PDB file of C-alpha atoms in Angstrom:
ATOM      1  CA  UNK T   1      -8.200   2.020  -6.524  1.00  0.00           C
ATOM      2  CA  UNK T   2      -6.352   2.071  -3.200  1.00  0.00           C
ATOM      3  CA  UNK T   3      -3.099   3.957  -3.168  1.00  0.00           C
ATOM      4  CA  UNK T   4      -1.074   3.739   0.017  1.00  0.00           C
ATOM      5  CA  UNK T   5       0.855   6.938  -0.340  1.00  0.00           C
ATOM      6  CA  UNK T   6       1.381   9.987   1.782  1.00  0.00           C
ATOM      7  CA  UNK T   7       0.483  13.432   0.595  1.00  0.00           C
ATOM      8  CA  UNK T   8       2.097  16.465   2.228  1.00  0.00           C
ATOM      9  CA  UNK T   9      -1.081  18.500   1.867  1.00  0.00           C
ATOM     10  CA  UNK T  10      -4.673  17.904   1.016  1.00  0.00           C
ATOM     11  CA  UNK T  11      -7.811  19.952   0.446  1.00  0.00           C
ATOM     12  CA  UNK T  12     -11.298  18.509   0.932  1.00  0.00           C
ATOM     13  CA  UNK T  13     -13.336  18.602  -2.283  1.00  0.00           C
ATOM     14  CA  UNK T  14     -16.797  17.452  -3.410  1.00  0.00           C
ATOM     15  CA  UNK T  15     -15.097  14.098  -4.258  1.00  0.00           C
ATOM     16  CA  UNK T  16     -14.066  13.522  -0.628  1.00  0.00           C
ATOM     17  CA  UNK T  17     -16.186  10.755   0.907  1.00  0.00           C
ATOM     18  CA  UNK T  18     -14.530  10.476   4.317  1.00  0.00           C
ATOM     19  CA  UNK T  19     -11.621  11.822   6.337  1.00  0.00           C
ATOM     20  CA  UNK T  20     -10.732   9.019   8.731  1.00  0.00           C
ATOM     21  CA  UNK T  21      -8.655   8.946  11.878  1.00  0.00           C
ATOM     22  CA  UNK T  22      -6.239   6.085  11.348  1.00  0.00           C
ATOM     23  CA  UNK T  23      -3.045   4.731  12.825  1.00  0.00           C
ATOM     24  CA  UNK T  24      -0.484   4.222  10.073  1.00  0.00           C
ATOM     25  CA  UNK T  25       1.962   1.383   9.668  1.00  0.00           C
ATOM     26  CA  UNK T  26       4.582   3.247  11.676  1.00  0.00           C
ATOM     27  CA  UNK T  27       2.052   3.633  14.533  1.00  0.00           C
ATOM     28  CA  UNK T  28       2.250   7.382  14.050  1.00  0.00           C
ATOM     29  CA  UNK T  29      -1.093   9.095  13.955  1.00  0.00           C
ATOM     30  CA  UNK T  30      -2.165   9.772  10.360  1.00  0.00           C
ATOM     31  CA  UNK T  31      -5.344  10.520   8.492  1.00  0.00           C
ATOM     32  CA  UNK T  32      -6.763   8.364   5.735  1.00  0.00           C
ATOM     33  CA  UNK T  33      -8.681  10.224   3.045  1.00  0.00           C
ATOM     34  CA  UNK T  34     -11.251   8.345   0.972  1.00  0.00           C
ATOM     35  CA  UNK T  35     -12.164   9.929  -2.297  1.00  0.00           C
ATOM     36  CA  UNK T  36     -14.397   8.560  -5.013  1.00  0.00           C
ATOM     37  CA  UNK T  37     -11.392   7.393  -7.041  1.00  0.00           C
ATOM     38  CA  UNK T  38      -8.537   6.915  -4.553  1.00  0.00           C
ATOM     39  CA  UNK T  39      -7.429   6.605  -0.935  1.00  0.00           C
ATOM     40  CA  UNK T  40      -4.316   8.021   0.692  1.00  0.00           C
ATOM     41  CA  UNK T  41      -2.803   9.256   3.952  1.00  0.00           C
ATOM     42  CA  UNK T  42      -2.077  12.832   4.998  1.00  0.00           C
ATOM     43  CA  UNK T  43      -0.414  14.397   8.033  1.00  0.00           C
ATOM     44  CA  UNK T  44      -3.037  16.732   9.597  1.00  0.00           C
ATOM     45  CA  UNK T  45      -5.767  15.237  11.763  1.00  0.00           C
ATOM     46  CA  UNK T  46      -9.254  14.856  10.247  1.00  0.00           C
ATOM     47  CA  UNK T  47     -10.602  17.742  12.311  1.00  0.00           C
ATOM     48  CA  UNK T  48      -7.731  20.008  11.255  1.00  0.00           C
ATOM     49  CA  UNK T  49      -8.385  19.138   7.604  1.00  0.00           C
ATOM     50  CA  UNK T  50     -12.070  19.996   8.052  1.00  0.00           C
ATOM     51  CA  UNK T  51     -11.126  23.289   9.726  1.00  0.00           C
ATOM     52  CA  UNK T  52      -8.748  24.129   6.825  1.00  0.00           C
ATOM     53  CA  UNK T  53     -11.545  23.342   4.351  1.00  0.00           C
ATOM     54  CA  UNK T  54     -14.008  25.555   6.221  1.00  0.00           C
ATOM     55  CA  UNK T  55     -11.461  28.402   6.234  1.00  0.00           C
ATOM     56  CA  UNK T  56     -10.953  28.104   2.494  1.00  0.00           C
ATOM     57  CA  UNK T  57     -14.683  28.909   2.202  1.00  0.00           C
ATOM     58  CA  UNK T  58     -14.545  31.861   4.584  1.00  0.00           C
ATOM     59  CA  UNK T  59     -15.299  30.453   8.028  1.00  0.00           C
ATOM     60  CA  UNK T  60     -13.667  28.319  10.702  1.00  0.00           C
ATOM     61  CA  UNK T  61     -14.918  24.935  11.872  1.00  0.00           C
ATOM     62  CA  UNK T  62     -16.052  26.628  15.088  1.00  0.00           C
ATOM     63  CA  UNK T  63     -18.005  29.197  13.062  1.00  0.00           C
ATOM     64  CA  UNK T  64     -19.675  26.452  11.030  1.00  0.00           C
ATOM     65  CA  UNK T  65     -20.591  24.588  14.222  1.00  0.00           C
ATOM     66  CA  UNK T  66     -22.090  27.775  15.684  1.00  0.00           C
ATOM     67  CA  UNK T  67     -24.075  28.249  12.471  1.00  0.00           C
ATOM     68  CA  UNK T  68     -25.444  24.723  12.797  1.00  0.00           C
ATOM     69  CA  UNK T  69     -26.468  25.470  16.371  1.00  0.00           C
ATOM     70  CA  UNK T  70     -28.214  28.677  15.303  1.00  0.00           C
ATOM     71  CA  UNK T  71     -30.067  27.028  12.428  1.00  0.00           C
ATOM     72  CA  UNK T  72     -31.250  23.788  14.037  1.00  0.00           C
ATOM     73  CA  UNK T  73     -30.104  23.820  17.662  1.00  0.00           C
ATOM     74  CA  UNK T  74     -27.637  20.932  17.328  1.00  0.00           C
ATOM     75  CA  UNK T  75     -24.889  21.517  19.872  1.00  0.00           C
ATOM     76  CA  UNK T  76     -22.930  18.233  20.098  1.00  0.00           C
ATOM     77  CA  UNK T  77     -21.278  16.403  17.213  1.00  0.00           C
ATOM     78  CA  UNK T  78     -22.771  19.074  14.957  1.00  0.00           C
ATOM     79  CA  UNK T  79     -22.850  18.441  11.211  1.00  0.00           C
ATOM     80  CA  UNK T  80     -21.403  21.261   9.148  1.00  0.00           C
ATOM     81  CA  UNK T  81     -21.633  22.720   5.684  1.00  0.00           C
ATOM     82  CA  UNK T  82     -18.099  23.208   4.405  1.00  0.00           C
ATOM     83  CA  UNK T  83     -19.645  24.595   1.206  1.00  0.00           C
ATOM     84  CA  UNK T  84     -23.403  24.201   0.781  1.00  0.00           C
ATOM     85  CA  UNK T  85     -23.342  25.332  -2.862  1.00  0.00           C
ATOM     86  CA  UNK T  86     -21.285  22.258  -3.827  1.00  0.00           C
ATOM     87  CA  UNK T  87     -23.064  19.873  -1.426  1.00  0.00           C
ATOM     88  CA  UNK T  88     -20.144  19.513   0.955  1.00  0.00           C
ATOM     89  CA  UNK T  89     -21.930  18.569   4.198  1.00  0.00           C
ATOM     90  CA  UNK T  90     -19.891  16.557   6.694  1.00  0.00           C
ATOM     91  CA  UNK T  91     -20.592  15.104  10.107  1.00  0.00           C
ATOM     92  CA  UNK T  92     -18.236  13.899  12.843  1.00  0.00           C
ATOM     93  CA  UNK T  93     -18.393  10.290  14.018  1.00  0.00           C
ATOM     94  CA  UNK T  94     -17.591  11.280  17.628  1.00  0.00           C
ATOM     95  CA  UNK T  95     -16.709  14.526  19.379  1.00  0.00           C
ATOM     96  CA  UNK T  96     -14.406  16.583  17.131  1.00  0.00           C
ATOM     97  CA  UNK T  97     -12.101  17.257  20.075  1.00  0.00           C
ATOM     98  CA  UNK T  98     -11.340  13.533  20.250  1.00  0.00           C
ATOM     99  CA  UNK T  99      -8.284  12.529  18.190  1.00  0.00           C
ATOM    100  CA  UNK T 100     -10.184   9.462  16.926  1.00  0.00           C
ATOM    101  CA  UNK T 101     -12.894  11.613  15.336  1.00  0.00           C
ATOM    102  CA  UNK T 102     -13.506  10.957  11.657  1.00  0.00           C
ATOM    103  CA  UNK T 103     -15.617  13.068   9.298  1.00  0.00           C
ATOM    104  CA  UNK T 104     -18.051  11.597   6.765  1.00  0.00           C
ATOM    105  CA  UNK T 105     -19.497  13.320   3.684  1.00  0.00           C
ATOM    106  CA  UNK T 106     -23.280  13.030   3.861  1.00  0.00           C
ATOM    107  CA  UNK T 107     -23.717  13.263   0.089  1.00  0.00           C
ATOM    108  CA  UNK T 108     -21.734  10.114  -0.641  1.00  0.00           C
ATOM    109  CA  UNK T 109     -23.489   7.717   1.770  1.00  0.00           C
ATOM    110  CA  UNK T 110     -25.669   5.023   0.220  1.00  0.00           C
ATOM    111  CA  UNK T 111     -26.494   2.960   3.305  1.00  0.00           C
ATOM    112  CA  UNK T 112     -25.385   1.757   6.719  1.00  0.00           C
ATOM    113  CA  UNK T 113     -25.006  -1.799   7.966  1.00  0.00           C
ATOM    114  CA  UNK T 114     -24.747  -2.988  11.531  1.00  0.00           C
ATOM    115  CA  UNK T 115     -21.749  -5.272  12.149  1.00  0.00           C
ATOM    116  CA  UNK T 116     -21.300  -8.074  14.659  1.00  0.00           C
ATOM    117  CA  UNK T 117     -18.756  -6.150  16.718  1.00  0.00           C
ATOM    118  CA  UNK T 118     -21.042  -3.142  17.454  1.00  0.00           C
ATOM    119  CA  UNK T 119     -19.423  -1.091  14.710  1.00  0.00           C
ATOM    120  CA  UNK T 120     -21.048   0.345  11.595  1.00  0.00           C
ATOM    121  CA  UNK T 121     -20.218  -0.314   7.980  1.00  0.00           C
ATOM    122  CA  UNK T 122     -20.789   2.699   5.740  1.00  0.00           C
ATOM    123  CA  UNK T 123     -21.524   1.822   2.120  1.00  0.00           C
ATOM    124  CA  UNK T 124     -20.819   4.674  -0.264  1.00  0.00           C
ATOM    125  CA  UNK T 125     -22.611   5.329  -3.546  1.00  0.00           C
ATOM    126  CA  UNK T 126     -19.531   4.326  -5.561  1.00  0.00           C
ATOM    127  CA  UNK T 127     -19.477   0.836  -3.997  1.00  0.00           C
ATOM    128  CA  UNK T 128     -16.644   1.451  -1.513  1.00  0.00           C
ATOM    129  CA  UNK T 129     -17.220   0.794   2.166  1.00  0.00           C
ATOM    130  CA  UNK T 130     -15.546   1.499   5.474  1.00  0.00           C
ATOM    131  CA  UNK T 131     -16.198   0.168   8.968  1.00  0.00           C
ATOM    132  CA  UNK T 132     -16.316   2.761  11.742  1.00  0.00           C
ATOM    133  CA  UNK T 133     -15.983   1.974  15.455  1.00  0.00           C
ATOM    134  CA  UNK T 134     -19.246   3.756  16.242  1.00  0.00           C
ATOM    135  CA  UNK T 135     -22.633   2.184  16.948  1.00  0.00           C
ATOM    136  CA  UNK T 136     -25.197   1.869  14.219  1.00  0.00           C
ATOM    137  CA  UNK T 137     -27.677   3.974  16.210  1.00  0.00           C
ATOM    138  CA  UNK T 138     -25.189   6.804  16.663  1.00  0.00           C
ATOM    139  CA  UNK T 139     -24.296   6.807  12.963  1.00  0.00           C
ATOM    140  CA  UNK T 140     -27.939   6.723  11.909  1.00  0.00           C
ATOM    141  CA  UNK T 141     -28.633   9.644  14.251  1.00  0.00           C
ATOM    142  CA  UNK T 142     -25.728  11.634  12.699  1.00  0.00           C
ATOM    143  CA  UNK T 143     -27.044  10.993   9.184  1.00  0.00           C
ATOM    144  CA  UNK T 144     -30.555  12.088  10.179  1.00  0.00           C
ATOM    145  CA  UNK T 145     -29.298  15.220  11.942  1.00  0.00           C
ATOM    146  CA  UNK T 146     -27.195  16.128   8.897  1.00  0.00           C
ATOM    147  CA  UNK T 147     -30.204  15.642   6.620  1.00  0.00           C
ATOM    148  CA  UNK T 148     -32.282  17.933   8.876  1.00  0.00           C
ATOM    149  CA  UNK T 149     -29.520  20.558   8.859  1.00  0.00           C
ATOM    150  CA  UNK T 150     -29.139  20.345   5.057  1.00  0.00           C
ATOM    151  CA  UNK T 151     -32.859  20.779   4.590  1.00  0.00           C
ATOM    152  CA  UNK T 152     -33.101  23.805   6.871  1.00  0.00           C
ATOM    153  CA  UNK T 153     -29.972  25.498   5.478  1.00  0.00           C
ATOM    154  CA  UNK T 154     -30.952  24.841   1.853  1.00  0.00           C
ATOM    155  CA  UNK T 155     -34.419  26.325   2.498  1.00  0.00           C
ATOM    156  CA  UNK T 156     -32.870  29.361   4.169  1.00  0.00           C
ATOM    157  CA  UNK T 157     -30.543  29.900   1.197  1.00  0.00           C
ATOM    158  CA  UNK T 158     -33.427  29.527  -1.289  1.00  0.00           C
ATOM    159  CA  UNK T 159     -35.550  31.986   0.705  1.00  0.00           C
ATOM    160  CA  UNK T 160     -32.743  34.560   0.776  1.00  0.00           C
ATOM    161  CA  UNK T 161     -32.174  34.165  -2.976  1.00  0.00           C
ATOM    162  CA  UNK T 162     -35.876  34.715  -3.622  1.00  0.00           C
ATOM    163  CA  UNK T 163     -35.836  37.813  -1.401  1.00  0.00           C
ATOM    164  CA  UNK T 164     -32.816  39.128  -3.279  1.00  0.00           C
ATOM    165  CA  UNK T 165     -34.490  38.504  -6.637  1.00  0.00           C
ATOM    166  CA  UNK T 166     -37.604  40.324  -5.442  1.00  0.00           C
ATOM    167  CA  UNK T 167     -35.523  43.297  -4.309  1.00  0.00           C
ATOM    168  CA  UNK T 168     -33.760  43.484  -7.665  1.00  0.00           C
ATOM    169  CA  UNK T 169     -37.048  43.208  -9.570  1.00  0.00           C
ATOM    170  CA  UNK T 170     -38.702  45.976  -7.515  1.00  0.00           C
ATOM    171  CA  UNK T 171     -35.932  48.070  -5.923  1.00  0.00           C
ATOM    172  CA  UNK T 172     -38.172  51.014  -4.955  1.00  0.00           C
ATOM    173  CA  UNK T 173     -41.449  49.239  -4.253  1.00  0.00           C
TER     174      UNK T 173
END
């Protein structure tokens, strides 16, 4: 259900599918948030919302980007894990310093479609879709890079948990 309303504040959750840069009806810059059950507009830019979300889980957006670089050497348009334990992995559509940058939740994507106007339609698992003014190749690359990052980070977390379990099982071995 689409709800065209403005919310004074918003926090990204596991139900957030996309945080889109959008120009509202008043031609003021606003952000459109797509969730699994609703859509609405908020004041902060998409990148600011992502930074707020990262901070609510103990790190800044910049820190998350540096972590991505350290784990898989992605330096530009880096995907991030807002909260890996709840599957909140997002990637930017263009450079996050650009005001037209949107953020897409990797978990919610079902498929991509190339459009006639060199844009990309993102089809989400719940049947909703959105068209982004980014090439199909660029979007496909972002999805693949996010999948690589998720795989490497998830393996690192599993390894550390196993190491912790071994240390608890044999603390003086």
